[in-house]
Tab-separated table of C-alpha atoms and ligand atoms in Angstrom:
chain	number	residue	atom	x	y	z
A	988	MET	CA	12.781	32.587	42.499
A	989	ALA	CA	12.773	34.887	39.432
A	990	ALA	CA	10.306	37.796	39.178
A	991	GLU	CA	6.753	36.940	38.093
A	992	ARG	CA	6.318	36.633	34.352
A	993	LYS	CA	3.827	35.328	31.816
A	994	VAL	CA	4.762	31.999	30.153
A	995	PHE	CA	2.529	30.843	27.315
A	996	TRP	CA	1.664	27.157	26.934
A	997	SER	CA	3.041	27.034	23.387
A	998	VAL	CA	4.939	29.733	21.519
A	999	PRO	CA	5.407	29.239	17.772
A	1000	ASP	CA	8.534	30.518	16.005
A	1001	ILE	CA	7.205	32.540	13.105
A	1002	GLY	CA	9.703	35.134	11.968
A	1003	ALA	CA	11.621	36.620	9.063
A	1004	ASP	CA	11.877	33.362	7.034
A	1005	GLU	CA	8.157	32.749	7.091
A	1006	LYS	CA	7.246	36.415	6.332
A	1007	LYS	CA	9.637	36.401	3.361
A	1008	ALA	CA	8.184	33.094	2.113
A	1009	VAL	CA	4.594	34.413	2.303
A	1010	LEU	CA	5.448	37.725	0.607
A	1011	GLU	CA	7.345	35.980	-2.186
A	1012	THR	CA	4.390	33.656	-2.728
A	1013	LEU	CA	1.913	36.545	-2.779
A	1014	GLU	CA	3.999	38.192	-5.450
A	1015	THR	CA	3.980	35.098	-7.687
A	1016	GLY	CA	0.216	35.577	-8.057
A	1017	TRP	CA	-0.433	31.828	-7.466
A	1018	LEU	CA	-2.032	31.502	-4.035
A	1019	GLY	CA	-4.104	28.329	-4.157
A	1020	MET	CA	-2.578	24.802	-4.175
A	1021	GLY	CA	0.274	24.927	-6.685
A	1022	PRO	CA	4.065	24.926	-7.008
A	1023	LYS	CA	4.786	25.714	-3.348
A	1024	THR	CA	2.659	22.768	-2.254
A	1025	LYS	CA	4.490	20.485	-4.731
A	1026	GLN	CA	7.792	21.716	-3.303
A	1027	PHE	CA	6.610	21.230	0.298
A	1028	GLU	CA	5.595	17.664	-0.565
A	1029	LYS	CA	9.032	17.009	-2.044
A	1030	ASP	CA	10.703	18.480	1.026
A	1031	LEU	CA	8.566	16.420	3.391
A	1032	SER	CA	9.500	13.221	1.529
A	1033	ALA	CA	13.165	14.184	1.602
A	1034	TYR	CA	12.938	14.856	5.341
A	1035	THR	CA	11.286	11.624	6.514
A	1036	GLY	CA	12.303	9.355	3.593
A	1037	ALA	CA	8.671	8.544	2.801
A	1038	LYS	CA	8.070	7.844	-0.869
A	1039	HIS	CA	4.812	9.796	-1.037
A	1040	SER	CA	3.626	12.993	0.712
A	1041	ILE	CA	0.232	14.555	0.194
A	1042	VAL	CA	-0.280	17.929	1.849
A	1043	VAL	CA	-3.783	18.934	2.994
A	1044	ASN	CA	-5.361	21.872	4.863
A	1045	ASN	CA	-5.239	20.428	8.414
A	1046	GLY	CA	-4.625	17.205	10.360
A	1047	THR	CA	-8.362	16.378	10.610
A	1048	SER	CA	-8.601	16.584	6.822
A	1049	ALA	CA	-5.574	14.292	6.629
A	1050	LEU	CA	-7.449	11.725	8.771
A	1051	LEU	CA	-10.567	12.038	6.638
A	1052	THR	CA	-8.612	11.786	3.390
A	1053	ALA	CA	-6.828	8.662	4.658
A	1054	LEU	CA	-9.973	6.997	6.000
A	1055	MET	CA	-11.932	7.731	2.790
A	1056	THR	CA	-9.005	6.362	0.754
A	1057	LEU	CA	-8.955	3.211	2.875
A	1058	GLY	CA	-12.613	2.780	1.998
A	1059	VAL	CA	-14.141	3.129	5.473
A	1060	LYS	CA	-17.891	2.581	5.255
A	1061	PRO	CA	-20.814	3.165	7.633
A	1062	GLY	CA	-20.927	0.412	10.214
A	1063	ASP	CA	-17.242	-0.528	9.932
A	1064	GLU	CA	-15.748	-1.237	13.342
A	1065	ILE	CA	-12.431	0.534	13.895
A	1066	LEU	CA	-10.082	0.294	16.850
A	1067	ILE	CA	-9.270	3.785	18.160
A	1068	PRO	CA	-7.327	4.801	21.271
A	1069	THR	CA	-9.550	6.515	23.825
A	1070	TYR	CA	-6.706	8.668	25.182
A	1071	THR	CA	-6.297	11.118	22.321
A	1072	PHE	CA	-7.454	14.439	20.943
A	1073	VAL	CA	-11.048	14.300	19.678
A	1074	ALA	CA	-10.248	14.339	15.936
A	1075	THR	CA	-8.800	10.798	15.936
A	1076	ALA	CA	-12.231	9.421	16.721
A	1077	SER	CA	-14.536	12.075	15.276
A	1078	SER	CA	-13.109	11.745	11.779
A	1079	ALA	CA	-13.994	8.027	11.752
A	1080	ILE	CA	-17.395	8.652	13.352
A	1081	ALA	CA	-18.176	11.315	10.752
A	1082	LEU	CA	-17.834	8.621	8.058
A	1083	GLY	CA	-20.305	6.378	9.911
A	1084	ALA	CA	-17.691	4.057	11.414
A	1085	VAL	CA	-18.270	2.466	14.822
A	1086	PRO	CA	-15.360	3.223	17.152
A	1087	VAL	CA	-14.093	0.394	19.329
A	1088	LEU	CA	-12.150	2.290	21.987
A	1089	VAL	CA	-8.860	0.939	23.266
A	1090	ASP	CA	-7.401	1.773	26.705
A	1091	CYS	CA	-3.867	3.127	26.964
A	1092	ASP	CA	-0.623	2.003	28.545
A	1093	PRO	CA	-0.153	3.714	31.950
A	1094	ALA	CA	3.497	4.688	31.318
A	1095	THR	CA	3.544	5.822	27.675
A	1096	PHE	CA	-0.163	6.799	27.294
A	1097	ASN	CA	-0.012	5.082	23.858
A	1098	VAL	CA	-1.801	1.902	22.877
A	1099	GLY	CA	0.396	-1.154	22.413
A	1100	PRO	CA	-0.063	-4.774	21.307
A	1101	LYS	CA	-1.428	-5.795	24.719
A	1102	GLU	CA	-4.252	-3.266	24.695
A	1103	ILE	CA	-5.029	-3.913	21.014
A	1104	GLU	CA	-5.192	-7.719	21.452
A	1105	ALA	CA	-7.490	-7.290	24.460
A	1106	ALA	CA	-9.865	-5.157	22.414
A	1107	LEU	CA	-9.756	-7.548	19.453
A	1108	ALA	CA	-10.632	-10.520	21.673
A	1109	LYS	CA	-13.965	-8.801	22.404
A	1110	HIS	CA	-14.516	-7.379	18.916
A	1111	PRO	CA	-13.599	-9.963	16.246
A	1112	HIS	CA	-15.173	-8.031	13.325
A	1113	VAL	CA	-12.909	-5.021	13.501
A	1114	LYS	CA	-11.688	-3.865	10.050
A	1115	GLY	CA	-8.917	-1.447	10.863
A	1116	LEU	CA	-6.833	0.239	13.524
A	1117	ILE	CA	-5.901	3.864	14.105
A	1118	PHE	CA	-3.041	4.331	16.568
A	1119	VAL	CA	-1.678	7.597	17.938
A	1120	ASP	CA	1.803	8.807	18.921
A	1121	VAL	CA	0.494	10.552	22.003
A	1122	ALA	CA	2.057	13.956	22.741
A	1123	GLY	CA	4.746	13.197	20.124
A	1124	LEU	CA	6.000	9.902	21.597
A	1125	PRO	CA	6.398	7.224	18.893
A	1126	ALA	CA	4.240	4.164	19.640
A	1127	ASP	CA	5.688	0.622	19.245
A	1128	ILE	CA	5.136	0.595	15.494
A	1129	ASP	CA	6.697	-2.817	14.707
A	1130	ALA	CA	4.670	-4.555	17.390
A	1131	ILE	CA	1.449	-2.791	16.274
A	1132	ARG	CA	2.146	-3.650	12.614
A	1133	ALA	CA	2.588	-7.299	13.570
A	1134	VAL	CA	-0.772	-7.436	15.393
A	1135	ALA	CA	-2.508	-5.667	12.457
A	1136	ALA	CA	-0.981	-8.140	9.971
A	1137	ARG	CA	-2.010	-11.125	12.081
A	1138	HIS	CA	-5.616	-9.927	12.212
A	1139	ARG	CA	-5.659	-8.545	8.633
A	1140	LEU	CA	-6.489	-5.018	9.725
A	1141	TRP	CA	-5.697	-1.886	7.781
A	1142	LEU	CA	-3.494	0.498	9.730
A	1143	LEU	CA	-3.507	4.279	10.061
A	1144	GLU	CA	-0.985	6.115	12.235
A	1145	ASP	CA	-2.258	9.381	13.682
A	1146	ALA	CA	1.075	11.172	14.101
A	1147	ALA	CA	-0.582	14.603	14.276
A	1148	GLU	CA	1.546	15.267	17.360
A	1149	ALA	CA	4.734	13.465	16.238
A	1150	PHE	CA	6.194	15.053	13.105
A	1151	ALA	CA	9.987	14.473	13.008
A	1152	GLY	CA	9.759	11.649	15.519
A	1153	VAL	CA	11.961	8.610	15.025
A	1154	TYR	CA	10.915	5.013	15.756
A	1155	ARG	CA	14.060	2.832	16.155
A	1156	LYS	CA	15.997	3.998	13.041
A	1157	THR	CA	13.077	5.144	10.938
A	1158	LYS	CA	11.412	8.535	10.768
A	1159	ILE	CA	7.707	8.462	11.373
A	1160	GLY	CA	5.932	8.564	8.017
A	1161	ASN	CA	8.489	6.347	6.273
A	1162	PHE	CA	6.391	3.184	6.526
A	1163	ASP	CA	4.087	1.168	4.272
A	1164	HIS	CA	0.974	2.068	6.257
A	1165	LEU	CA	-0.643	5.521	6.005
A	1166	THR	CA	0.579	8.142	8.494
A	1167	ILE	CA	-1.012	11.523	9.039
A	1168	PHE	CA	0.545	14.716	10.469
A	1169	SER	CA	-0.864	18.041	11.662
A	1170	PHE	CA	0.922	21.355	11.081
A	1171	HIS	CA	-1.348	23.336	13.433
A	1172	ILE	CA	0.247	26.340	15.120
A	1173	ALA	CA	1.383	24.509	18.281
A	1174	LYS	CA	3.106	21.703	16.361
A	1175	GLN	CA	6.838	21.111	15.829
A	1176	VAL	CA	6.482	22.329	12.223
A	1177	THR	CA	3.577	24.615	11.461
A	1178	THR	CA	1.769	26.047	8.435
A	1179	VAL	CA	-0.667	27.773	10.916
A	1180	GLU	CA	-3.320	25.216	9.908
A	1181	GLY	CA	-2.178	22.265	7.835
A	1182	GLY	CA	-1.534	18.579	7.581
A	1183	ALA	CA	-0.109	15.798	5.418
A	1184	ILE	CA	-0.352	12.133	4.711
A	1185	GLN	CA	2.759	10.034	4.075
A	1186	THR	CA	3.232	6.437	2.960
A	1187	ASN	CA	5.556	4.199	0.995
A	1188	ARG	CA	2.554	2.410	-0.535
A	1189	ASP	CA	2.157	3.125	-4.262
A	1190	ASP	CA	-1.390	1.789	-4.664
A	1191	VAL	CA	-3.145	4.463	-2.565
A	1192	VAL	CA	-1.454	7.626	-3.820
A	1193	GLU	CA	-3.675	8.463	-6.736
A	1194	ARG	CA	-6.746	7.933	-4.600
A	1195	LEU	CA	-5.371	10.121	-1.778
A	1196	ARG	CA	-4.818	12.954	-4.303
A	1197	LEU	CA	-8.305	12.475	-5.789
A	1198	VAL	CA	-10.008	12.459	-2.383
A	1199	ARG	CA	-8.120	15.659	-1.474
A	1200	SER	CA	-9.695	17.512	-4.390
A	1201	HIS	CA	-13.293	16.506	-5.112
A	1202	GLY	CA	-12.261	13.235	-6.748
A	1203	GLU	CA	-11.707	15.146	-9.974
A	1204	GLY	CA	-9.896	13.079	-12.534
A	1205	LYS	CA	-7.839	14.251	-15.540
A	1206	GLU	CA	-10.893	15.887	-17.106
A	1207	LYS	CA	-12.147	19.137	-15.542
A	1208	TYR	CA	-15.446	18.706	-13.628
A	1209	VAL	CA	-15.465	14.956	-14.091
A	1210	HIS	CA	-15.358	13.391	-10.632
A	1211	VAL	CA	-14.153	9.812	-10.693
A	1212	GLU	CA	-13.962	9.298	-6.926
A	1213	LEU	CA	-15.956	10.567	-3.957
A	1214	GLY	CA	-13.772	13.396	-2.694
A	1215	LEU	CA	-14.050	16.703	-0.892
A	1216	ASN	CA	-11.974	19.877	-0.703
A	1217	PHE	CA	-9.024	19.247	1.635
A	1218	ARG	CA	-6.569	21.343	-0.376
A	1219	PRO	CA	-3.973	23.589	1.276
A	1220	THR	CA	-3.050	27.010	-0.092
A	1221	ASP	CA	0.416	27.829	-1.395
A	1222	LEU	CA	0.692	30.465	1.361
A	1223	GLN	CA	0.480	27.670	3.936
A	1224	SER	CA	2.946	25.528	2.013
A	1225	ALA	CA	5.427	28.388	1.710
A	1226	ILE	CA	5.404	28.740	5.495
A	1227	GLY	CA	5.779	24.964	5.772
A	1228	ILE	CA	8.898	24.933	3.579
A	1229	ALA	CA	10.533	27.583	5.754
A	1230	GLN	CA	9.519	25.792	8.991
A	1231	LEU	CA	10.641	22.354	7.785
A	1232	ALA	CA	14.186	23.641	7.232
A	1233	LYS	CA	14.313	24.247	11.019
A	1234	ALA	CA	12.598	21.051	12.184
A	1235	ASP	CA	15.704	19.452	13.685
A	1236	HIS	CA	16.559	22.660	15.513
A	1237	TYR	CA	13.044	22.785	17.006
A	1238	ILE	CA	13.145	19.158	18.128
A	1239	ALA	CA	16.563	19.665	19.748
A	1240	LEU	CA	15.238	22.703	21.595
A	1241	ARG	CA	12.125	20.823	22.778
A	1242	ASP	CA	14.313	17.940	23.893
A	1243	ARG	CA	16.544	20.258	25.971
A	1244	ILE	CA	13.507	21.758	27.680
A	1245	ALA	CA	11.952	18.338	28.316
A	1246	ARG	CA	15.234	17.042	29.844
A	1247	ARG	CA	15.486	20.106	32.065
A	1248	TYR	CA	11.904	19.561	33.321
A	1249	MET	CA	12.702	15.886	33.986
A	1250	ASP	CA	15.987	16.586	35.755
A	1251	ARG	CA	14.431	19.114	38.116
A	1252	LEU	CA	10.903	17.775	38.688
A	1253	SER	CA	10.967	13.981	38.525
A	1254	SER	CA	10.933	13.566	42.305
A	1255	HIS	CA	7.407	14.949	42.397
A	1256	LEU	CA	5.944	14.495	38.950
A	1257	THR	CA	5.756	11.426	36.676
A	1258	PHE	CA	6.842	12.037	33.052
A	1259	GLN	CA	5.708	10.152	29.970
A	1260	ALA	CA	7.994	7.095	29.806
A	1261	VAL	CA	10.254	6.976	26.729
A	1262	PRO	CA	10.905	3.305	25.764
A	1263	ASP	CA	14.085	2.377	23.830
A	1264	TYR	CA	12.211	1.999	20.566
A	1265	ALA	CA	11.119	5.672	20.767
A	1266	THR	CA	14.509	6.908	19.552
A	1267	ARG	CA	13.371	10.492	19.109
A	1268	PRO	CA	10.266	11.716	20.919
A	1269	THR	CA	9.208	15.142	19.678
A	1270	TRP	CA	7.672	16.630	22.813
A	1271	MET	CA	4.766	18.306	21.092
A	1272	ILE	CA	3.050	18.288	24.470
A	1273	LEU	CA	4.935	18.057	27.759
A	1274	MET	CA	2.689	15.854	29.867
A	1275	VAL	CA	3.210	15.134	33.553
A	1276	LEU	CA	1.191	13.216	36.100
A	1277	ALA	CA	0.641	14.490	39.605
A	1278	LYS	CA	-0.051	12.125	42.517
A	1279	ASP	CA	-3.854	12.416	42.124
A	1280	ARG	CA	-6.529	14.694	40.743
A	1281	THR	CA	-6.631	16.984	43.821
A	1282	GLU	CA	-2.895	17.579	43.681
A	1283	ARG	CA	-2.974	18.125	39.905
A	1284	ASP	CA	-5.769	20.688	40.260
A	1285	ARG	CA	-3.970	22.524	43.067
A	1286	LEU	CA	-0.707	22.568	41.090
A	1287	ASN	CA	-2.576	23.847	38.040
A	1288	THR	CA	-4.153	26.705	39.990
A	1289	HIS	CA	-0.788	27.557	41.528
A	1290	LEU	CA	0.927	27.693	38.118
A	1291	ASN	CA	-1.869	29.750	36.555
A	1292	SER	CA	-1.860	32.220	39.436
A	1293	HIS	CA	1.881	32.762	38.869
A	1294	GLY	CA	1.500	33.472	35.143
A	1295	VAL	CA	2.246	29.960	33.820
A	1296	ASP	CA	-0.233	28.858	31.126
A	1297	THR	CA	-1.044	25.139	31.286
A	1298	ARG	CA	-3.550	22.673	29.809
A	1299	ILE	CA	-5.353	19.734	31.363
A	1300	PRO	CA	-5.077	17.324	28.431
A	1301	TRP	CA	-8.132	15.913	26.756
A	1302	PRO	CA	-10.811	13.908	28.541
A	1303	PRO	CA	-10.609	10.431	26.937
A	1304	ILE	CA	-13.017	9.894	24.026
A	1305	HIS	CA	-15.212	7.521	26.083
A	1306	ARG	CA	-15.968	10.442	28.457
A	1307	GLN	CA	-16.687	13.032	25.765
A	1308	PRO	CA	-20.359	14.154	25.695
A	1309	TYR	CA	-20.644	13.679	21.929
A	1310	PHE	CA	-19.455	10.096	22.320
A	1311	THR	CA	-21.613	9.111	25.305
A	1312	ALA	CA	-24.694	10.521	23.529
A	1313	ARG	CA	-24.140	8.060	20.612
A	1314	PHE	CA	-22.459	4.943	21.988
A	1315	PRO	CA	-22.779	2.593	24.984
A	1316	PRO	CA	-20.489	3.076	27.983
A	1317	VAL	CA	-16.936	1.704	27.701
A	1318	ALA	CA	-14.560	0.909	30.566
A	1319	CYS	CA	-11.060	2.345	30.063
A	1320	PRO	CA	-9.689	2.648	33.619
A	1321	VAL	CA	-6.096	3.481	32.665
A	1322	ALA	CA	-7.133	6.386	30.482
A	1323	ASP	CA	-9.477	7.600	33.260
A	1324	ALA	CA	-6.630	7.543	35.821
A	1325	THR	CA	-4.288	9.279	33.390
A	1326	PHE	CA	-6.801	12.005	32.625
A	1327	ASP	CA	-7.390	12.622	36.358
A	1328	ARG	CA	-3.691	13.197	37.022
A	1329	ALA	CA	-2.399	14.772	33.811
A	1330	LEU	CA	-1.268	18.301	33.232
A	1331	SER	CA	0.689	19.735	30.309
A	1332	LEU	CA	3.371	22.306	30.932
A	1333	PRO	CA	4.653	24.987	28.530
A	1334	ILE	CA	6.889	23.866	25.658
A	1335	GLY	CA	7.249	25.180	22.131
A	1336	ASN	CA	9.520	26.218	19.295
A	1337	ALA	CA	10.129	29.640	20.820
A	1338	LEU	CA	10.041	28.922	24.548
A	1339	THR	CA	13.228	30.173	26.163
A	1340	MET	CA	15.272	28.282	28.764
A	1341	ASP	CA	14.609	31.226	31.124
A	1342	ASP	CA	10.869	30.658	30.728
A	1343	ALA	CA	11.315	26.908	31.276
A	1344	ASP	CA	13.356	27.602	34.418
A	1345	TYR	CA	10.635	29.927	35.669
A	1346	VAL	CA	8.041	27.137	35.203
A	1347	ILE	CA	10.358	24.683	36.989
A	1348	ASP	CA	10.934	27.083	39.904
A	1349	THR	CA	7.164	27.683	40.193
A	1350	VAL	CA	6.506	23.939	40.350
A	1351	ARG	CA	9.349	23.422	42.851
A	1352	ALA	CA	7.933	26.207	45.062
A	1353	PHE	CA	4.535	24.451	45.027
A	1354	TYR	CA	6.153	21.278	46.365
A	1355	GLY	CA	8.306	23.194	48.852
A	1356	MET	CA	11.499	22.003	47.099
A	1357	LYS	CA	14.642	23.989	47.833
A	1358	GLY	CA	16.708	25.781	45.095
B	1016	PLP	C1	-3.851	13.201	17.795
B	1016	PLP	C2	-4.427	14.276	16.909
B	1016	PLP	N1	-5.093	13.901	15.805
B	1016	PLP	C3	-5.612	14.823	14.958
B	1016	PLP	C4	-5.497	16.157	15.174
B	1016	PLP	C5	-6.116	17.121	14.249
B	1016	PLP	O1	-5.224	18.004	13.649
B	1016	PLP	P1	-5.680	19.450	13.202
B	1016	PLP	O2	-5.870	20.281	14.418
B	1016	PLP	O3	-4.572	19.950	12.330
B	1016	PLP	O4	-6.944	19.299	12.429
B	1016	PLP	C6	-4.825	16.606	16.322
B	1016	PLP	C7	-4.694	18.026	16.595
B	1016	PLP	O5	-3.789	18.581	16.955
B	1016	PLP	C8	-4.282	15.614	17.225
B	1016	PLP	O6	-3.615	16.000	18.337
């Protein structure tokens, strides 16, 4: 085994291109939302094929902008996956919506038509559905769209973790429903903090732009919609333009690392299943399942004590203290079992193969595997 080293959970690739972009933008004298943001929006649309891109200051703002645009009102029941990062649910709750939590699939950790139909059978008054591409794995979008159409639900895809992902032959974002992305520092493309909304729908675009910026119409200080300040700065957008040019390179690198982990560790760890429809998973988070919670905790301690930084991914929403303080208990046994066994291993835009091999060797040593 190689000498001990420190391997970070996620290493962003911020270098000469991004520094140059920021310095050039500083010199233009226009730092707030302006021409760089317009350019970033154009580039995002060119990349995914989506007709409209609206850049905002983070992924949570993207969720809020989308939900406000969709007209979510206090008391509206919304289907939300329980196995996700907190913002998927908290953005809806902040607007007064009532979350109806949906359990996940045990193999993909995403929600699918089966889980959604089961939740709808118990909650016939639901108005809309947020689904998530967990850890960067595209969910079964066609199947989910069909269920939403059958039940006349609005649809919002939380692809905060899945920028550059491909579902069948279509890039995530290039759909008629609203899709949001996050460009937080650990993401495949980063603006340090940032986000975007994409859609092919024409009828929501003006409203999305109004909600992003205080609902201010054509006349200064005249606010025609209820909006807030979700604007990005041009410094962020300049970084985004530089990062987006390398998106395919980053995904290829993440894919190589993920495949190496799978090749060497699948006999002891279970990886997130990649169905055929998920043509290009983006591996924002490299999630594995140990046999049970005890083994996961022991493996985690072993990795940390050998310099490998890890994360135990999010407790499901139905187990979060802020949720249990407000809403009645919900049974989501698959998400519970997933949470008990899950661990996320280092991956990132600047993780080297040597570092990945060190992580692999450290896991193999834990299981007493040779070589
Ligand atoms: C599924 C999901 N939704 C929303 C967000 C919120 O994005 P941000 O951190 O950019 O606000 C995240 C964060 O990474 C996320 O993982």
